[in-house]
Coordinates of C-alpha atoms and ligand atoms in Angstrom, one line a residue:
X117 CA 0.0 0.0 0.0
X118 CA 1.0 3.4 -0.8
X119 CA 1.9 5.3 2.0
X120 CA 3.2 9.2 2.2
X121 CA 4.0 11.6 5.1
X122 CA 3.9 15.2 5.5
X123 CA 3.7 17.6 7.9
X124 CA 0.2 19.3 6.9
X125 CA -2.1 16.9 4.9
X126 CA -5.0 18.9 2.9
X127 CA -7.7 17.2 1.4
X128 CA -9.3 19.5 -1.1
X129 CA -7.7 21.6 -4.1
X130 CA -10.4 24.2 -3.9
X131 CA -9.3 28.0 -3.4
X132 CA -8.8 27.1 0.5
X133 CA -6.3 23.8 -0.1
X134 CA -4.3 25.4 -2.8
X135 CA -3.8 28.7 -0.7
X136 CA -3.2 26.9 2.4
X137 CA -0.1 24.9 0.7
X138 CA 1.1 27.7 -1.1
X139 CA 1.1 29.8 1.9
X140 CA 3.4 27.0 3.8
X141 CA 5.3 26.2 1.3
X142 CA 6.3 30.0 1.5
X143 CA 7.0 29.4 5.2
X144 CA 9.0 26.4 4.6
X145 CA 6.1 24.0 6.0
X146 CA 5.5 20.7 3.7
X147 CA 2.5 19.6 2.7
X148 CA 0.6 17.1 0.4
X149 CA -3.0 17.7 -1.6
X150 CA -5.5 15.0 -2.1
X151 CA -7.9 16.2 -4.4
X152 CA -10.8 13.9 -5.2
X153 CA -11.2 15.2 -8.9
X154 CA -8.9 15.6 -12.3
X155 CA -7.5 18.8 -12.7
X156 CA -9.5 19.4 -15.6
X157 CA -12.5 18.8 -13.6
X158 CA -11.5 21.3 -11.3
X159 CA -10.0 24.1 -13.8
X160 CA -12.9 24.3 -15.8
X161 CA -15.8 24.0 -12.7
X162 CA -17.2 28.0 -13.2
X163 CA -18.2 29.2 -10.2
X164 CA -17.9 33.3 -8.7
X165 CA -15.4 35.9 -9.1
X166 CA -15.0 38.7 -6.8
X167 CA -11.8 38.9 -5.0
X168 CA -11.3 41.5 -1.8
X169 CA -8.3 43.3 -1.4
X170 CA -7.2 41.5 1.2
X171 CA -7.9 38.5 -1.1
X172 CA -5.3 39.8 -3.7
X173 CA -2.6 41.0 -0.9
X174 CA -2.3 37.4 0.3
X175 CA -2.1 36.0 -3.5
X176 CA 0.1 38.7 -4.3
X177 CA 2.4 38.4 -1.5
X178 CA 2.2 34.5 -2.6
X179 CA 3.6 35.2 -5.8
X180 CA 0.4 34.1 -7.6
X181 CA -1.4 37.4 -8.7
X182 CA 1.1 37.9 -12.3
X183 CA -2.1 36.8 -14.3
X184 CA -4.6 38.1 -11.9
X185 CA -3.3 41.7 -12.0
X186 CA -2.7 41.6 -15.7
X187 CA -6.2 40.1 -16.4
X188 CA -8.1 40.8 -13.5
X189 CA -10.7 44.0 -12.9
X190 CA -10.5 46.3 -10.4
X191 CA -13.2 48.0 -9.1
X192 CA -13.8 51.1 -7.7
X193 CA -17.0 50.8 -7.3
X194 CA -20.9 48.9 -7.3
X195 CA -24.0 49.8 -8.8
X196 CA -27.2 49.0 -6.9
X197 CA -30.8 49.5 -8.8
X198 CA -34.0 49.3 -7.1
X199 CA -36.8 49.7 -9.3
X200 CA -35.0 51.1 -12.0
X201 CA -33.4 53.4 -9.7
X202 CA -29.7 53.3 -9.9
X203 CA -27.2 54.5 -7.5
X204 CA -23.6 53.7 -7.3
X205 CA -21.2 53.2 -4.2
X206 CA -17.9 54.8 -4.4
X207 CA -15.2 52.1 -2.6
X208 CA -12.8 54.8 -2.6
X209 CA -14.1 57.8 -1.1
X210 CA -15.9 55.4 1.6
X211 CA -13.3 52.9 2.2
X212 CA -9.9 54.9 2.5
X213 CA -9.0 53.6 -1.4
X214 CA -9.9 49.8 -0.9
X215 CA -11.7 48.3 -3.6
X216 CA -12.2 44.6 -5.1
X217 CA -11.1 42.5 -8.2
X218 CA -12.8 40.5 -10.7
X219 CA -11.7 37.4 -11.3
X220 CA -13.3 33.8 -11.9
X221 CA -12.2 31.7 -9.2
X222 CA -11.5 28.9 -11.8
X223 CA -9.1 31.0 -13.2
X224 CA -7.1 31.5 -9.6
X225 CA -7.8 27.5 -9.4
X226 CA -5.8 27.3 -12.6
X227 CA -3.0 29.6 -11.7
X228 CA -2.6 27.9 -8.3
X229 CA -2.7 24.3 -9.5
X230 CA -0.3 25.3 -12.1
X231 CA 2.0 27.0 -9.8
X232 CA 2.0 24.2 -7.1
X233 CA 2.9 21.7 -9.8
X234 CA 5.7 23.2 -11.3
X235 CA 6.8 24.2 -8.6
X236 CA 7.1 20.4 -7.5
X237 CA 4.5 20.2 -5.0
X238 CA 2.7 17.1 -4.3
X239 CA -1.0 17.0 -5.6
X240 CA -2.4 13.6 -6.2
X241 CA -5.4 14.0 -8.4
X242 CA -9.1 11.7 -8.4
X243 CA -7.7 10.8 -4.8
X244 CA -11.0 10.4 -2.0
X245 CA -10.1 11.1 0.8
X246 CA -12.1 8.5 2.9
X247 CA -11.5 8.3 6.7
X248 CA -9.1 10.5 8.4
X249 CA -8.0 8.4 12.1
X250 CA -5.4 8.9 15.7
X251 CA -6.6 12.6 15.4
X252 CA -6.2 12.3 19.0
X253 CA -2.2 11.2 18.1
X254 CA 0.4 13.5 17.3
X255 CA 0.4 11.9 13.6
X256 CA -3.4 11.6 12.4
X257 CA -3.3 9.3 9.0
X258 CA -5.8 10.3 6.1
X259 CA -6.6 6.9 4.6
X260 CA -7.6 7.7 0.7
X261 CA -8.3 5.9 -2.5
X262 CA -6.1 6.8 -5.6
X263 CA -6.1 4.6 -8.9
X264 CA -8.6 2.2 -7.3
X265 CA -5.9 1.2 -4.9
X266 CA -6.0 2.3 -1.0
X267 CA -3.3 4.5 0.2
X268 CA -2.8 6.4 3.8
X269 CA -1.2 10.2 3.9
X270 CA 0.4 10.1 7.7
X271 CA 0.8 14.2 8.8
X272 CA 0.9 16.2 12.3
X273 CA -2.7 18.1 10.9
X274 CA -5.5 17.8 8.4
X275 CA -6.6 20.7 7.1
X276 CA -10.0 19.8 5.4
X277 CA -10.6 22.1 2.8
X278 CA -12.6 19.7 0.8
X279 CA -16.0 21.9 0.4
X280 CA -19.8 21.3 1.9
X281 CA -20.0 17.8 0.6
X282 CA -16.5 16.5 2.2
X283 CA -15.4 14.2 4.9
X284 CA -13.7 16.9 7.3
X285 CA -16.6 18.0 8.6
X286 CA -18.7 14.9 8.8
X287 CA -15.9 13.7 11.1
X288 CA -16.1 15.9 13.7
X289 CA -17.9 14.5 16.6
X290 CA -21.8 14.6 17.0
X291 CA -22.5 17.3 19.3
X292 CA -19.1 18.9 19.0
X293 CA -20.5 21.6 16.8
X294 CA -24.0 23.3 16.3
X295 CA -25.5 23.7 12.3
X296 CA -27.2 27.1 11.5
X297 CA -29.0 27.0 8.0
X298 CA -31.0 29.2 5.6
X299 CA -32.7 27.8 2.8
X300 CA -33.4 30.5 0.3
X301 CA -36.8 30.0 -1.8
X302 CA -34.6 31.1 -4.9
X303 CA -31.9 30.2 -7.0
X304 CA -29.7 31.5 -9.5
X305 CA -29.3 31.0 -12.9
X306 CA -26.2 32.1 -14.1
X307 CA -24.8 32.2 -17.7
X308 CA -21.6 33.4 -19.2
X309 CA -21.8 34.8 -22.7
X310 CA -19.7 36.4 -25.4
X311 CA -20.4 39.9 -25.4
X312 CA -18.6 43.2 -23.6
X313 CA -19.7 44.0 -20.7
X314 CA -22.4 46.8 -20.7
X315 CA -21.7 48.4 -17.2
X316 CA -17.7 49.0 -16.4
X317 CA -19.0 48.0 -12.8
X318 CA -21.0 45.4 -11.0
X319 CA -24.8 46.3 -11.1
X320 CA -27.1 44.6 -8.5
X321 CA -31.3 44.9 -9.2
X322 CA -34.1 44.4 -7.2
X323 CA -37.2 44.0 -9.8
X324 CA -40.7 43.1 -9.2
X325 CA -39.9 40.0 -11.4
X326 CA -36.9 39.7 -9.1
X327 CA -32.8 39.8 -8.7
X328 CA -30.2 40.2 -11.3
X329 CA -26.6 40.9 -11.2
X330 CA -24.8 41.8 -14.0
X331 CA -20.6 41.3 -14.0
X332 CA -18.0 40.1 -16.3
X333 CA -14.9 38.0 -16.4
X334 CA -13.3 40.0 -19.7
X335 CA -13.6 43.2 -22.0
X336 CA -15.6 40.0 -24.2
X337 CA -17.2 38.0 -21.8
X338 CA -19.9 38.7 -19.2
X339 CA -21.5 36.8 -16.4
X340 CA -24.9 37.9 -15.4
X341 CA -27.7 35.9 -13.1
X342 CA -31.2 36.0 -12.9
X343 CA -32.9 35.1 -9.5
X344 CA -35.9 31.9 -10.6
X345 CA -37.8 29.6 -8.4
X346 CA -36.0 26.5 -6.6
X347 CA -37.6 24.2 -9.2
X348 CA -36.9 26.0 -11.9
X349 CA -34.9 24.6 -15.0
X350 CA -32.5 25.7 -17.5
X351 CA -34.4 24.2 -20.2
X352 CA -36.8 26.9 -19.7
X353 CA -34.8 29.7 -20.0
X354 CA -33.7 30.4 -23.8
X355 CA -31.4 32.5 -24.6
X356 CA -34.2 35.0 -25.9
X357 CA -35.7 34.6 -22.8
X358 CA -32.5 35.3 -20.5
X359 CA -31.6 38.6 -22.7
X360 CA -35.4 40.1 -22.2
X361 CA -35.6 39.5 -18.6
X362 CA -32.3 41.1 -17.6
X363 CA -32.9 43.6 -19.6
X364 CA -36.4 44.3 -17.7
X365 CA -34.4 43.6 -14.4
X366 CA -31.1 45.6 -15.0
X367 CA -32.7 48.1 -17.3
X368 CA -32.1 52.2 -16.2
X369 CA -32.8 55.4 -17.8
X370 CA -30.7 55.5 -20.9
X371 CA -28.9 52.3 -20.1
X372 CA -28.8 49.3 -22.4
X373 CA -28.2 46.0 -21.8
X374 CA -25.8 44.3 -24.7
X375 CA -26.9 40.5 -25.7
X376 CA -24.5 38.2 -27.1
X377 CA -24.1 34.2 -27.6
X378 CA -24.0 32.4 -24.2
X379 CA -22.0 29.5 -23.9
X380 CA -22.6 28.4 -20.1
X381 CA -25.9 28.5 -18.3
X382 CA -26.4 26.8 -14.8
X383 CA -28.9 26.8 -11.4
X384 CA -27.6 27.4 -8.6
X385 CA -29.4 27.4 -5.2
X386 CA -28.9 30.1 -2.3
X387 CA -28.6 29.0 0.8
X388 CA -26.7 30.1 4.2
X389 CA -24.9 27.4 6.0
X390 CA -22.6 28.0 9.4
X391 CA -21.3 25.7 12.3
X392 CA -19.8 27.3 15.3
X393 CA -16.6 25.4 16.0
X394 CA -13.9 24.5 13.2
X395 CA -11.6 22.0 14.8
X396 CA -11.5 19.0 16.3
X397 CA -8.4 17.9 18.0
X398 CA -6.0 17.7 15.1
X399 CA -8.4 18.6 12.4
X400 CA -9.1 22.0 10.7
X401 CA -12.1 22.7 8.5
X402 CA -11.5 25.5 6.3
X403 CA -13.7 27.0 3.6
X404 CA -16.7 25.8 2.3
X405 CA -16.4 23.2 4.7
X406 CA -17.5 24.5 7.1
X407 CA -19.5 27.8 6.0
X408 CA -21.5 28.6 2.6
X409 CA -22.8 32.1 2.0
X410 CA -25.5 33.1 -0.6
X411 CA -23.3 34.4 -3.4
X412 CA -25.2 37.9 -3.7
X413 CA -22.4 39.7 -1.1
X414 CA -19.2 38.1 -3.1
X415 CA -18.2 36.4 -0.3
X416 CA -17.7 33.0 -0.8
X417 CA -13.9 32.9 -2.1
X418 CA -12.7 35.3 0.2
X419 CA -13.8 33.9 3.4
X420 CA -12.0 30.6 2.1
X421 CA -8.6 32.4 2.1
X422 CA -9.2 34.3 5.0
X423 CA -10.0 31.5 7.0
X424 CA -6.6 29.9 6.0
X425 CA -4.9 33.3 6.9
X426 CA -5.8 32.0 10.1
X427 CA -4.8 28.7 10.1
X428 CA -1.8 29.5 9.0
X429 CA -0.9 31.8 11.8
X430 CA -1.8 28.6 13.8
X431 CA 0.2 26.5 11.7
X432 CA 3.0 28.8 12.3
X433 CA 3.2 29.2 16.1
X434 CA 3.3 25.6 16.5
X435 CA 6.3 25.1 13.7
X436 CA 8.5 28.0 14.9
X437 CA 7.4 28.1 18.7
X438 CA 6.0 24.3 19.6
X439 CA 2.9 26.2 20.7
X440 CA -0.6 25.3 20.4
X441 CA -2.1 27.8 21.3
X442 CA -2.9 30.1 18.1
X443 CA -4.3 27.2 16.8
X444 CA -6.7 26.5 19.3
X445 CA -7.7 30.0 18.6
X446 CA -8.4 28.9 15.1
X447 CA -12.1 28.6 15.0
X448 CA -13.0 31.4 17.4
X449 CA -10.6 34.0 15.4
X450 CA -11.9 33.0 11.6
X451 CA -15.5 32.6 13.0
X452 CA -15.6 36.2 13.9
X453 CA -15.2 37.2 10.4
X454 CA -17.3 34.3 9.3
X455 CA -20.4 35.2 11.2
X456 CA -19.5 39.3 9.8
X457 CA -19.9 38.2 6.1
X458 CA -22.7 35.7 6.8
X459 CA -24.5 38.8 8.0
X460 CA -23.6 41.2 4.8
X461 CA -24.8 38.4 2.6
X462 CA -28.3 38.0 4.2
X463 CA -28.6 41.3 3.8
X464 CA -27.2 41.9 0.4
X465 CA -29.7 38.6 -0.6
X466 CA -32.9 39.8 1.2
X467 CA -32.4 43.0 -0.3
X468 CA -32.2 42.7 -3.4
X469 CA -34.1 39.6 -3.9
X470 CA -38.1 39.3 -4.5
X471 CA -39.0 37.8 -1.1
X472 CA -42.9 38.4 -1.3
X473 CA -45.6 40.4 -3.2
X474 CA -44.6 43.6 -4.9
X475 CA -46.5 46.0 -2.8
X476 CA -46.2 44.2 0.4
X477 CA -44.6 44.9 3.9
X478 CA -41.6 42.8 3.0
X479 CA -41.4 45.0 0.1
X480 CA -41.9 48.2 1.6
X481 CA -39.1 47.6 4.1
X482 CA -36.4 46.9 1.2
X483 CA -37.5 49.6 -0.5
X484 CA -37.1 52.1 2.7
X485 CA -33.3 50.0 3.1
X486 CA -32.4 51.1 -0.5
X487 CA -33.6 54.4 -0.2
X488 CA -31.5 54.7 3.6
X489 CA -28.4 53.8 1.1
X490 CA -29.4 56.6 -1.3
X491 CA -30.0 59.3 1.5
X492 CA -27.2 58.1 4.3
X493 CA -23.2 58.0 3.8
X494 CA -23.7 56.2 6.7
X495 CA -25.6 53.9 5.6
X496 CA -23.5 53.9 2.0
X497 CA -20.3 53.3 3.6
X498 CA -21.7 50.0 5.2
X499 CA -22.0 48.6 2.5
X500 CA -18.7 49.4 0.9
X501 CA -16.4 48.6 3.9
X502 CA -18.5 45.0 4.3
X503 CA -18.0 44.6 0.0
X504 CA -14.2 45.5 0.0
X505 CA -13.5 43.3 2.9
X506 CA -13.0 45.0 6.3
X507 CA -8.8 44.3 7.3
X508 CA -8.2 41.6 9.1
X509 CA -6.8 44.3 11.4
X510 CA -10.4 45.0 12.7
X511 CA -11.3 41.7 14.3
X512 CA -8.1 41.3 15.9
X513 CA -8.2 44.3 17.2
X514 CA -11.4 44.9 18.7
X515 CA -12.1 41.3 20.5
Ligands
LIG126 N1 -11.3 13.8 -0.9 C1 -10.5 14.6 -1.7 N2 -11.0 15.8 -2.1 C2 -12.3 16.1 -1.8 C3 -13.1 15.3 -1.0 C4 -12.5 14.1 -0.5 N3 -13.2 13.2 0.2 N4 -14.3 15.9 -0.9 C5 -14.3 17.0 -1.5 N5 -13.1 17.2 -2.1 C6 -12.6 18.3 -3.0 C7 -13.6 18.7 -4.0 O1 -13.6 18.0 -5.2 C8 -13.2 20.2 -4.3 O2 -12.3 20.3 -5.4 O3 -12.5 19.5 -2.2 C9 -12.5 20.6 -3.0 C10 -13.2 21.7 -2.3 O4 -13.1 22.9 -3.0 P1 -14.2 24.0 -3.1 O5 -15.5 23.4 -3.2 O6 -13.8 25.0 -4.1 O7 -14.1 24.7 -1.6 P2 -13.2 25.8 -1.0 O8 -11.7 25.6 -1.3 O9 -13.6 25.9 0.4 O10 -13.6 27.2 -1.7 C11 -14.7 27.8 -1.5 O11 -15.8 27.7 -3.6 O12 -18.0 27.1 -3.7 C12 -17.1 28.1 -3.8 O13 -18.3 30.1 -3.1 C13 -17.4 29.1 -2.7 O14 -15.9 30.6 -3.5 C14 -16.1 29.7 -2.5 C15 -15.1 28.6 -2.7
LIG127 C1 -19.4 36.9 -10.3 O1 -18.8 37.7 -11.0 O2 -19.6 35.7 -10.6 C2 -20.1 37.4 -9.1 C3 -19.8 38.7 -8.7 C4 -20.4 39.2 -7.5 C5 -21.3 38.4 -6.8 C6 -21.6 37.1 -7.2 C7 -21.0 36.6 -8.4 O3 -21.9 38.9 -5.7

């Protein structure tokens, strides 16, 4: 039987694994990936694209942002449209000169995975992780399956980074954690098509049809979502039919919406997921693992590296110091910032999203949010520190 050993063993080459092992390899710390997917698989799965600044320090200070600044979008600011009315949030003048970056996170998959193989790192490819045991032993084993033949990875911690439907998390004790969970009655559909973008910025709606967001990946391609019904289907949703509606939903005075061929058109359900404790012994969730957000507040990718930010520092006491005590900290410290952006993206969702009748109280009460955001810097500049990412500065600082 195959057997390796390393000092950090991650299971999952999402965002969260691949920064994780970047980041120690930087620090001199080994590790191994076990990635249950091909790499094509995982290059090519399309999924959101909004990167914080802090988001782009860490991958610049990595050494992985060449492509990402060369091809990436910043943003200095977000259009949000209620009922045709649209306003825009300056990043800048609210946030001290933060701002974000578009870029599709298979495209920072791509760049990582490349990166970590060339650079000789070990990533073994279409390997499940399937039981990970002795985390109660300073050498826990992960005991996978790669090429149809059983094989154990032997470290001092697993990091699980292997996203909502992976192992880490389901092997955390019963009652060792509690669950919190939304489930949205709406979904996304989401296409990608080959046309220029028709707003430099992002532009969130609320309509009385409902939500759509329209953003981009490149000066020729744009990605844009429509919110539809749980059951809905992308068979019923031709392309004709896409254009019209965002049209209807994005649509401003003297704006037009550009249409184009789309070549990528998926549903995606919104739903808010969150456990309270991210470690069990010698095992770290990180990521999607242990946290999804609804994906109207950007959210997702970031808290994924931020959470590993953390671990890191962890990681790091108890290399250079024999200490575990940062680590221990581990899920109290990233939670902080979890339970922050789980916040911002409820309210980014049930704010811009048709929740009940047009007309109705629910209604009403969105409408007199958007219109706070029009009237209030206060309230304008809440939004843009939450979108930019506050520093990680802010939740160290005031505990
Ligand atoms: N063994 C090995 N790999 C596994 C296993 C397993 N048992 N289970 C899951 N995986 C892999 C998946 O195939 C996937 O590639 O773990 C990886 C998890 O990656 P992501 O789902 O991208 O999760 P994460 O790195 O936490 O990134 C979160 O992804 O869903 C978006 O909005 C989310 O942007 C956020 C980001
Ligand atoms: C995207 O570009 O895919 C995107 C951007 C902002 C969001 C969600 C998705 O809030």
């Amino acid at each position: 039987m195959k057997k390796i050993s390393t000092q950090v063993g991650i299971i999952g080459a999402g965002p969260a694994g691949l920064t994780l092992a970047h980041w120690l390899k930087k620090l001199g710390i080994d590790s191994v990936i076990l990635e249950h997917r091909s790499r094509s698989y995982i290059e090519s799965r399309v999924r959101a694209g909004l990167l914080e600044q802090n988001t782009v320090s860490i991958f610049k200070n990595l050494g992985l942002a060449d492509r990402l600044l060369r091809e990436g979008h910043e943003h200095h600011g977000v259009y949000l449209s209620f009922d045709g009315n649209r306003i825009r949030i300056p990043f800048g003048e609210l946030t001290g000169g933060r701002n974000i970056t578009i870029y599709g996170q298979q495209e920072v998959v791509k760049d990582f995975t490349g990166a970590w193989i060339d650079g000789g790192g070990e990533l073994y490819f279409e390997a499940q992780a399937k039981q990970i045991q002795g985390l109660d032993t300073p050498r826990p084993i992960i005991h996978f399956e790669h090429e149809g033949e059983p094989a154990e990875l032997e470290c001092d911690f697993v990091a699980a980074c292997d996203g909502f439907h992976g192992i880490g998390r389901q092997t955390m004790p019963a009652g060792s954690f509690n669950e919190y969970t939304i489930t949205y009655p709406f979904s996304w559909l989401g296409i990608l098509a080959n046309v220029a973008p028709s707003s430099e910025e992002l532009v969130y709606a609320y309509h009385e049809n409902g939500f759509a967001l329209h953003s981009l990946r490149s000066s020729t391609v744009s990605r844009l979502y429509l919110q539809v019904d749980n059951d809905d289907h992308v068979d019923n949703w031709p392309d004709e039919r896409i254009w019209e509606e965002l049209a209807l939903r994005l649509g401003t005075k003297g704006w037009s919406l550009q249409s184009g061929p789309i070549f990528e058109k998926s549903i995606t359900p919104m739903r808010s997921f969150m456990i309270d404790n991210m470690q069990h012994q010698r095992l770290f969730l990180a990521g999607d693992a242990a946290h999804i957000v609804p994906p109207t507040g950007g959210k997702g990718m970031n808290l994924a590296v931020a959470d590993i930010k953390h671990l890191v520092d962890g990681l790091v006491d108890f290399y250079q110091n024999n200490s575990l005590k940062t680590l221990d900290k581990y899920s109290q410290t990233a939670l902080r910032r979890i339970w922050r952006a789980q916040d911002f993206s409820n309210f980014m969702t049930t704010l811009f999203h048709k929740q009940s009748e047009h007309g109705s109280f629910t209604y009403q009460l969105q409408k007199a949010k958007f219109d706070y955001i029009q009237m209030s810097e206060a309230a304008a500049t809440t939004i843009a520190e939450n979108y930019v990412g506050l520093p990680f500065e802010t939740f160290e600082t005031n505990v």
